[in-house]
GROMACS .gro file of C-alpha atoms in nm:
model
  364
    1UNK     CA    1   0.381   0.928   3.197
    2UNK     CA    2   0.025   0.865   3.075
    3UNK     CA    3  -0.051   1.238   3.082
    4UNK     CA    4   0.264   1.315   2.878
    5UNK     CA    5   0.174   1.050   2.619
    6UNK     CA    6  -0.184   1.180   2.586
    7UNK     CA    7  -0.055   1.535   2.552
    8UNK     CA    8   0.179   1.424   2.273
    9UNK     CA    9  -0.101   1.243   2.090
   10UNK     CA   10  -0.331   1.544   2.128
   11UNK     CA   11  -0.060   1.776   1.991
   12UNK     CA   12  -0.009   1.552   1.689
   13UNK     CA   13  -0.383   1.532   1.620
   14UNK     CA   14  -0.459   1.900   1.673
   15UNK     CA   15  -0.142   2.060   1.536
   16UNK     CA   16   0.049   1.832   1.299
   17UNK     CA   17  -0.254   1.690   1.120
   18UNK     CA   18  -0.373   2.042   1.044
   19UNK     CA   19  -0.066   2.102   0.832
   20UNK     CA   20  -0.096   2.059   0.458
   21UNK     CA   21   0.088   1.766   0.299
   22UNK     CA   22   0.337   2.010   0.144
   23UNK     CA   23   0.417   2.159   0.484
   24UNK     CA   24   0.478   1.813   0.625
   25UNK     CA   25   0.718   1.725   0.342
   26UNK     CA   26   0.909   2.052   0.393
   27UNK     CA   27   0.918   2.001   0.770
   28UNK     CA   28   1.053   1.648   0.733
   29UNK     CA   29   1.312   1.770   0.481
   30UNK     CA   30   1.433   2.046   0.712
   31UNK     CA   31   1.455   1.797   0.997
   32UNK     CA   32   1.669   1.558   0.787
   33UNK     CA   33   1.899   1.839   0.669
   34UNK     CA   34   1.943   1.978   1.019
   35UNK     CA   35   2.019   1.628   1.146
   36UNK     CA   36   2.291   1.589   0.882
   37UNK     CA   37   2.445   1.927   0.959
   38UNK     CA   38   2.433   1.868   1.334
   39UNK     CA   39   2.659   1.564   1.283
   40UNK     CA   40   2.940   1.790   1.174
   41UNK     CA   41   2.906   1.767   0.796
   42UNK     CA   42   3.094   2.051   0.623
   43UNK     CA   43   3.185   2.190   0.968
   44UNK     CA   44   3.538   2.194   1.096
   45UNK     CA   45   3.584   2.476   1.345
   46UNK     CA   46   3.875   2.523   1.584
   47UNK     CA   47   3.820   2.755   1.874
   48UNK     CA   48   4.133   2.857   2.069
   49UNK     CA   49   4.089   2.983   2.420
   50UNK     CA   50   4.277   3.019   2.747
   51UNK     CA   51   4.639   3.122   2.815
   52UNK     CA   52   4.768   2.772   2.740
   53UNK     CA   53   4.615   2.769   2.390
   54UNK     CA   54   4.351   2.504   2.456
   55UNK     CA   55   4.082   2.457   2.193
   56UNK     CA   56   3.766   2.284   2.081
   57UNK     CA   57   3.710   2.121   1.741
   58UNK     CA   58   3.346   2.070   1.644
   59UNK     CA   59   3.450   1.822   1.377
   60UNK     CA   60   3.583   1.601   1.655
   61UNK     CA   61   3.224   1.529   1.756
   62UNK     CA   62   3.149   1.333   1.436
   63UNK     CA   63   3.036   0.982   1.516
   64UNK     CA   64   2.833   0.897   1.204
   65UNK     CA   65   2.986   0.798   0.867
   66UNK     CA   66   2.998   1.075   0.610
   67UNK     CA   67   2.790   0.864   0.371
   68UNK     CA   68   2.496   0.863   0.611
   69UNK     CA   69   2.526   1.237   0.655
   70UNK     CA   70   2.523   1.294   0.279
   71UNK     CA   71   2.228   1.055   0.248
   72UNK     CA   72   2.025   1.248   0.507
   73UNK     CA   73   2.113   1.576   0.335
   74UNK     CA   74   2.003   1.448  -0.006
   75UNK     CA   75   1.681   1.298   0.131
   76UNK     CA   76   1.603   1.629   0.302
   77UNK     CA   77   1.652   1.822  -0.023
   78UNK     CA   78   1.434   1.572  -0.212
   79UNK     CA   79   1.160   1.596   0.050
   80UNK     CA   80   1.159   1.977   0.043
   81UNK     CA   81   1.164   1.987  -0.336
   82UNK     CA   82   0.886   1.731  -0.370
   83UNK     CA   83   0.672   1.918  -0.118
   84UNK     CA   84   0.715   2.256  -0.290
   85UNK     CA   85   0.710   2.149  -0.654
   86UNK     CA   86   0.464   1.857  -0.657
   87UNK     CA   87   0.253   1.838  -0.341
   88UNK     CA   88   0.187   2.207  -0.279
   89UNK     CA   89   0.023   2.274  -0.621
   90UNK     CA   90  -0.195   1.966  -0.573
   91UNK     CA   91  -0.296   2.091  -0.229
   92UNK     CA   92  -0.388   2.434  -0.365
   93UNK     CA   93  -0.599   2.270  -0.634
   94UNK     CA   94  -0.785   2.054  -0.380
   95UNK     CA   95  -0.849   2.359  -0.159
   96UNK     CA   96  -0.984   2.554  -0.455
   97UNK     CA   97  -1.212   2.268  -0.562
   98UNK     CA   98  -1.338   2.222  -0.206
   99UNK     CA   99  -1.399   2.592  -0.166
  100UNK     CA  100  -1.606   2.601  -0.483
  101UNK     CA  101  -1.802   2.286  -0.399
  102UNK     CA  102  -1.845   2.291  -0.022
  103UNK     CA  103  -2.042   2.527   0.201
  104UNK     CA  104  -1.984   2.622   0.563
  105UNK     CA  105  -2.296   2.773   0.721
  106UNK     CA  106  -2.213   2.962   1.040
  107UNK     CA  107  -2.501   3.018   1.284
  108UNK     CA  108  -2.416   3.299   1.527
  109UNK     CA  109  -2.671   3.295   1.810
  110UNK     CA  110  -2.678   3.617   2.012
  111UNK     CA  111  -2.922   3.613   2.297
  112UNK     CA  112  -2.743   3.769   2.594
  113UNK     CA  113  -2.621   4.119   2.667
  114UNK     CA  114  -2.277   3.974   2.741
  115UNK     CA  115  -2.046   4.120   2.475
  116UNK     CA  116  -1.776   3.919   2.296
  117UNK     CA  117  -1.484   4.069   2.107
  118UNK     CA  118  -1.494   3.825   1.814
  119UNK     CA  119  -1.779   3.677   1.615
  120UNK     CA  120  -1.837   3.307   1.558
  121UNK     CA  121  -1.788   3.367   1.185
  122UNK     CA  122  -1.439   3.507   1.247
  123UNK     CA  123  -1.350   3.212   1.472
  124UNK     CA  124  -1.429   2.920   1.239
  125UNK     CA  125  -1.129   2.681   1.242
  126UNK     CA  126  -0.928   2.683   0.917
  127UNK     CA  127  -0.977   2.311   0.850
  128UNK     CA  128  -1.340   2.374   0.748
  129UNK     CA  129  -1.306   2.445   0.377
  130UNK     CA  130  -1.575   2.593   0.157
  131UNK     CA  131  -1.759   2.913   0.090
  132UNK     CA  132  -1.884   3.052   0.418
  133UNK     CA  133  -2.234   3.181   0.481
  134UNK     CA  134  -2.333   3.355   0.804
  135UNK     CA  135  -2.680   3.331   0.957
  136UNK     CA  136  -2.725   3.547   1.268
  137UNK     CA  137  -2.993   3.479   1.527
  138UNK     CA  138  -3.015   3.810   1.711
  139UNK     CA  139  -3.240   3.812   2.017
  140UNK     CA  140  -3.059   4.094   2.196
  141UNK     CA  141  -3.330   4.357   2.120
  142UNK     CA  142  -3.560   4.159   2.350
  143UNK     CA  143  -3.312   4.119   2.635
  144UNK     CA  144  -3.252   4.368   2.917
  145UNK     CA  145  -2.920   4.470   3.070
  146UNK     CA  146  -2.893   4.170   3.303
  147UNK     CA  147  -2.964   3.926   3.016
  148UNK     CA  148  -3.323   3.884   3.129
  149UNK     CA  149  -3.553   3.795   2.840
  150UNK     CA  150  -3.817   4.070   2.841
  151UNK     CA  151  -4.019   3.944   2.545
  152UNK     CA  152  -4.002   3.564   2.505
  153UNK     CA  153  -4.260   3.558   2.222
  154UNK     CA  154  -4.064   3.792   1.997
  155UNK     CA  155  -3.740   3.619   2.089
  156UNK     CA  156  -3.895   3.290   1.983
  157UNK     CA  157  -3.976   3.428   1.638
  158UNK     CA  158  -3.605   3.487   1.574
  159UNK     CA  159  -3.533   3.114   1.613
  160UNK     CA  160  -3.826   2.940   1.444
  161UNK     CA  161  -3.702   2.972   1.085
  162UNK     CA  162  -3.338   2.871   1.133
  163UNK     CA  163  -3.376   2.539   0.949
  164UNK     CA  164  -3.545   2.711   0.655
  165UNK     CA  165  -3.271   2.976   0.650
  166UNK     CA  166  -2.999   2.710   0.636
  167UNK     CA  167  -3.175   2.514   0.361
  168UNK     CA  168  -3.223   2.827   0.150
  169UNK     CA  169  -2.848   2.893   0.154
  170UNK     CA  170  -2.750   2.543   0.044
  171UNK     CA  171  -3.050   2.418  -0.157
  172UNK     CA  172  -2.836   2.350  -0.466
  173UNK     CA  173  -2.555   2.182  -0.270
  174UNK     CA  174  -2.521   1.813  -0.184
  175UNK     CA  175  -2.583   1.754   0.188
  176UNK     CA  176  -2.246   1.582   0.228
  177UNK     CA  177  -2.076   1.905   0.115
  178UNK     CA  178  -2.245   2.119   0.381
  179UNK     CA  179  -2.112   2.179   0.731
  180UNK     CA  180  -2.317   2.378   0.983
  181UNK     CA  181  -2.115   2.549   1.257
  182UNK     CA  182  -2.311   2.675   1.556
  183UNK     CA  183  -2.188   2.908   1.825
  184UNK     CA  184  -2.377   3.129   2.060
  185UNK     CA  185  -2.463   3.279   2.394
  186UNK     CA  186  -2.836   3.262   2.452
  187UNK     CA  187  -3.104   3.160   2.698
  188UNK     CA  188  -3.129   2.788   2.765
  189UNK     CA  189  -3.478   2.731   2.614
  190UNK     CA  190  -3.386   2.902   2.286
  191UNK     CA  191  -3.049   2.729   2.261
  192UNK     CA  192  -3.211   2.389   2.310
  193UNK     CA  193  -3.479   2.473   2.051
  194UNK     CA  194  -3.212   2.585   1.801
  195UNK     CA  195  -3.034   2.253   1.840
  196UNK     CA  196  -3.362   2.069   1.797
  197UNK     CA  197  -3.449   2.262   1.478
  198UNK     CA  198  -3.103   2.231   1.321
  199UNK     CA  199  -3.104   1.858   1.403
  200UNK     CA  200  -2.860   1.640   1.206
  201UNK     CA  201  -2.960   1.699   0.846
  202UNK     CA  202  -2.600   1.810   0.788
  203UNK     CA  203  -2.266   1.770   0.960
  204UNK     CA  204  -2.281   1.998   1.263
  205UNK     CA  205  -1.987   2.138   1.458
  206UNK     CA  206  -2.014   2.351   1.771
  207UNK     CA  207  -1.812   2.640   1.911
  208UNK     CA  208  -1.846   2.770   2.266
  209UNK     CA  209  -1.724   3.086   2.434
  210UNK     CA  210  -1.451   3.059   2.696
  211UNK     CA  211  -1.513   3.351   2.930
  212UNK     CA  212  -1.178   3.307   3.102
  213UNK     CA  213  -0.970   3.317   2.783
  214UNK     CA  214  -1.206   3.545   2.593
  215UNK     CA  215  -1.230   3.342   2.273
  216UNK     CA  216  -1.439   3.085   2.088
  217UNK     CA  217  -1.327   2.722   2.105
  218UNK     CA  218  -1.422   2.432   1.882
  219UNK     CA  219  -1.583   2.148   2.079
  220UNK     CA  220  -1.396   1.832   1.979
  221UNK     CA  221  -1.282   1.502   2.128
  222UNK     CA  222  -0.978   1.542   2.353
  223UNK     CA  223  -0.923   1.188   2.477
  224UNK     CA  224  -1.009   1.277   2.835
  225UNK     CA  225  -1.176   1.043   3.082
  226UNK     CA  226  -1.553   1.036   3.033
  227UNK     CA  227  -1.778   1.058   3.338
  228UNK     CA  228  -2.136   0.935   3.379
  229UNK     CA  229  -2.398   1.163   3.526
  230UNK     CA  230  -2.597   1.019   3.816
  231UNK     CA  231  -2.972   0.986   3.754
  232UNK     CA  232  -3.204   0.976   4.054
  233UNK     CA  233  -3.583   0.966   4.099
  234UNK     CA  234  -3.657   0.791   3.770
  235UNK     CA  235  -3.829   0.487   3.914
  236UNK     CA  236  -4.073   0.695   4.119
  237UNK     CA  237  -4.163   0.911   3.816
  238UNK     CA  238  -4.211   0.647   3.543
  239UNK     CA  239  -4.588   0.620   3.595
  240UNK     CA  240  -4.661   0.990   3.659
  241UNK     CA  241  -4.861   1.201   3.412
  242UNK     CA  242  -4.643   1.509   3.468
  243UNK     CA  243  -4.275   1.498   3.563
  244UNK     CA  244  -4.007   1.755   3.642
  245UNK     CA  245  -3.662   1.675   3.500
  246UNK     CA  246  -3.357   1.872   3.613
  247UNK     CA  247  -3.020   1.841   3.438
  248UNK     CA  248  -2.722   1.973   3.634
  249UNK     CA  249  -2.396   2.006   3.440
  250UNK     CA  250  -2.214   2.337   3.498
  251UNK     CA  251  -2.392   2.402   3.828
  252UNK     CA  252  -2.661   2.236   4.034
  253UNK     CA  253  -3.018   2.312   3.936
  254UNK     CA  254  -3.223   2.501   4.194
  255UNK     CA  255  -3.413   2.200   4.328
  256UNK     CA  256  -3.599   2.389   4.607
  257UNK     CA  257  -3.721   2.645   4.352
  258UNK     CA  258  -3.837   2.360   4.126
  259UNK     CA  259  -4.031   2.201   4.412
  260UNK     CA  260  -4.197   2.537   4.478
  261UNK     CA  261  -4.273   2.605   4.110
  262UNK     CA  262  -4.413   2.256   4.047
  263UNK     CA  263  -4.559   2.139   4.379
  264UNK     CA  264  -4.645   1.774   4.411
  265UNK     CA  265  -4.476   1.663   4.087
  266UNK     CA  266  -4.207   1.393   4.098
  267UNK     CA  267  -3.853   1.511   4.023
  268UNK     CA  268  -3.592   1.327   3.816
  269UNK     CA  269  -3.239   1.464   3.852
  270UNK     CA  270  -2.955   1.401   3.606
  271UNK     CA  271  -2.651   1.524   3.796
  272UNK     CA  272  -2.294   1.549   3.663
  273UNK     CA  273  -2.166   1.615   4.016
  274UNK     CA  274  -1.883   1.819   3.863
  275UNK     CA  275  -2.001   2.177   3.888
  276UNK     CA  276  -1.750   2.392   3.704
  277UNK     CA  277  -1.765   2.612   3.394
  278UNK     CA  278  -1.488   2.422   3.211
  279UNK     CA  279  -1.612   2.062   3.238
  280UNK     CA  280  -1.756   2.053   2.886
  281UNK     CA  281  -1.478   2.105   2.630
  282UNK     CA  282  -1.453   1.737   2.538
  283UNK     CA  283  -1.699   1.640   2.262
  284UNK     CA  284  -1.696   1.278   2.379
  285UNK     CA  285  -1.809   1.389   2.725
  286UNK     CA  286  -2.096   1.590   2.576
  287UNK     CA  287  -2.199   1.290   2.367
  288UNK     CA  288  -2.197   1.076   2.682
  289UNK     CA  289  -2.436   1.316   2.858
  290UNK     CA  290  -2.657   1.315   2.547
  291UNK     CA  291  -2.657   0.933   2.546
  292UNK     CA  292  -2.787   0.942   2.903
  293UNK     CA  293  -3.039   1.219   2.838
  294UNK     CA  294  -3.218   1.049   2.549
  295UNK     CA  295  -3.313   0.722   2.726
  296UNK     CA  296  -3.403   0.922   3.037
  297UNK     CA  297  -3.665   1.120   2.843
  298UNK     CA  298  -3.785   0.809   2.659
  299UNK     CA  299  -3.826   0.625   2.988
  300UNK     CA  300  -4.088   0.885   3.078
  301UNK     CA  301  -4.284   0.807   2.761
  302UNK     CA  302  -4.606   0.752   2.953
  303UNK     CA  303  -4.610   1.110   3.081
  304UNK     CA  304  -4.839   1.368   2.925
  305UNK     CA  305  -4.587   1.645   2.986
  306UNK     CA  306  -4.227   1.687   3.098
  307UNK     CA  307  -4.116   2.008   3.269
  308UNK     CA  308  -3.744   2.033   3.195
  309UNK     CA  309  -3.473   2.263   3.326
  310UNK     CA  310  -3.105   2.251   3.228
  311UNK     CA  311  -2.811   2.410   3.410
  312UNK     CA  312  -2.532   2.377   3.154
  313UNK     CA  313  -2.308   2.558   2.910
  314UNK     CA  314  -2.446   2.676   2.577
  315UNK     CA  315  -2.282   2.402   2.369
  316UNK     CA  316  -2.410   2.127   2.601
  317UNK     CA  317  -2.766   2.262   2.586
  318UNK     CA  318  -2.744   2.281   2.205
  319UNK     CA  319  -2.618   1.921   2.186
  320UNK     CA  320  -2.900   1.795   2.410
  321UNK     CA  321  -3.149   1.979   2.192
  322UNK     CA  322  -3.024   1.798   1.883
  323UNK     CA  323  -3.091   1.463   2.054
  324UNK     CA  324  -3.454   1.531   2.145
  325UNK     CA  325  -3.683   1.326   1.919
  326UNK     CA  326  -4.045   1.437   1.924
  327UNK     CA  327  -4.154   1.108   1.762
  328UNK     CA  328  -4.032   0.896   2.052
  329UNK     CA  329  -4.043   1.141   2.343
  330UNK     CA  330  -4.328   1.290   2.547
  331UNK     CA  331  -4.431   1.657   2.509
  332UNK     CA  332  -4.161   1.871   2.666
  333UNK     CA  333  -4.145   2.225   2.804
  334UNK     CA  334  -3.800   2.368   2.874
  335UNK     CA  335  -3.802   2.644   3.137
  336UNK     CA  336  -3.603   2.962   3.176
  337UNK     CA  337  -3.448   3.010   3.521
  338UNK     CA  338  -3.472   3.353   3.681
  339UNK     CA  339  -3.337   3.330   4.034
  340UNK     CA  340  -3.490   3.657   4.160
  341UNK     CA  341  -3.841   3.596   4.028
  342UNK     CA  342  -4.134   3.413   4.180
  343UNK     CA  343  -4.175   3.155   4.044
  344UNK     CA  344  -3.807   3.114   3.956
  345UNK     CA  345  -3.914   2.928   3.640
  346UNK     CA  346  -4.157   3.183   3.492
  347UNK     CA  347  -4.185   3.064   3.131
  348UNK     CA  348  -4.084   2.785   2.899
  349UNK     CA  349  -4.055   2.694   2.533
  350UNK     CA  350  -4.283   2.405   2.448
  351UNK     CA  351  -4.102   2.198   2.189
  352UNK     CA  352  -4.273   2.145   1.851
  353UNK     CA  353  -4.501   1.849   1.806
  354UNK     CA  354  -4.659   1.700   1.496
  355UNK     CA  355  -4.906   1.959   1.372
  356UNK     CA  356  -4.788   2.238   1.605
  357UNK     CA  357  -4.487   2.467   1.624
  358UNK     CA  358  -4.290   2.577   1.928
  359UNK     CA  359  -4.464   2.820   2.161
  360UNK     CA  360  -4.412   3.008   2.485
  361UNK     CA  361  -4.582   2.865   2.794
  362UNK     CA  362  -4.617   3.073   3.109
  363UNK     CA  363  -4.594   2.916   3.454
  364UNK     CA  364  -4.871   3.087   3.651
   0.00000   0.00000   0.00000
């Protein structure tokens, strides 16, 4: 019963509330009129059948007074008329004003050779009103056929100016009228860095690619049960100068490869324990992981460097990147995982610090 109720609430929030006010008035009017007609108003049909002349009279099914039926019919007509004549023109005017005033900046991050059949720009949900601007981040020229990043330095250059690019598109627009929509398929270090650079100067919404359904989906709250990740090894690492942090969301990080790549360093593991590609579609769940990630990094504030690896979906990595605060967190290097290489974590993006920009660090 609980699942049915939640499904009904989700349908109302995701479907009904997307309708314009005029559509709602017309829908209610049609419902009232159909209710009146279903009570037998204006209908009196005799159907004869069978050799003995039996029949069926629809009018015999009337149980409501005619006055109520007429009242429902009139209310339905009023509702439809009000929606079409009064509400709909107002709605069109509001949409036009919003479109002229507001801006929707769409960041399409392409960093893998995996091809999609629809761009992020084409998949922006209709409820985001305003003139749309597209900013592509195209790192595919520096990626080989198996999505291996062949030239991290040049790939990095494609990301570094994303905040400046956004600001240049909306410099004459009030911040409250700007929505940034991010969607992408890219390497973990560059996705995290993009989230960090975009930050929260504007309202930010995220789309992620569903490989099973072959389409982009808007990450939003779904009312599902939120799960805590389990954090282990933190106490042993709090006084260390260098620490390895592994975040396992969609699959478990390669802990043996981490131990080999960073011998002798303490390991802190943030583990969702729910390794599946579709465990991330609830925005509230992503926010919960972010709420755990931030204090985890801050708790290691005494470290001179954090070596970070994240095994998670693109949207989760982007969200974690937006939460990283260089003012209150230690220096951080986020590593790329290449299972068939030695070491399996060959390079990282060192996150920007005061007085220095992001750079590529090689693990030799």
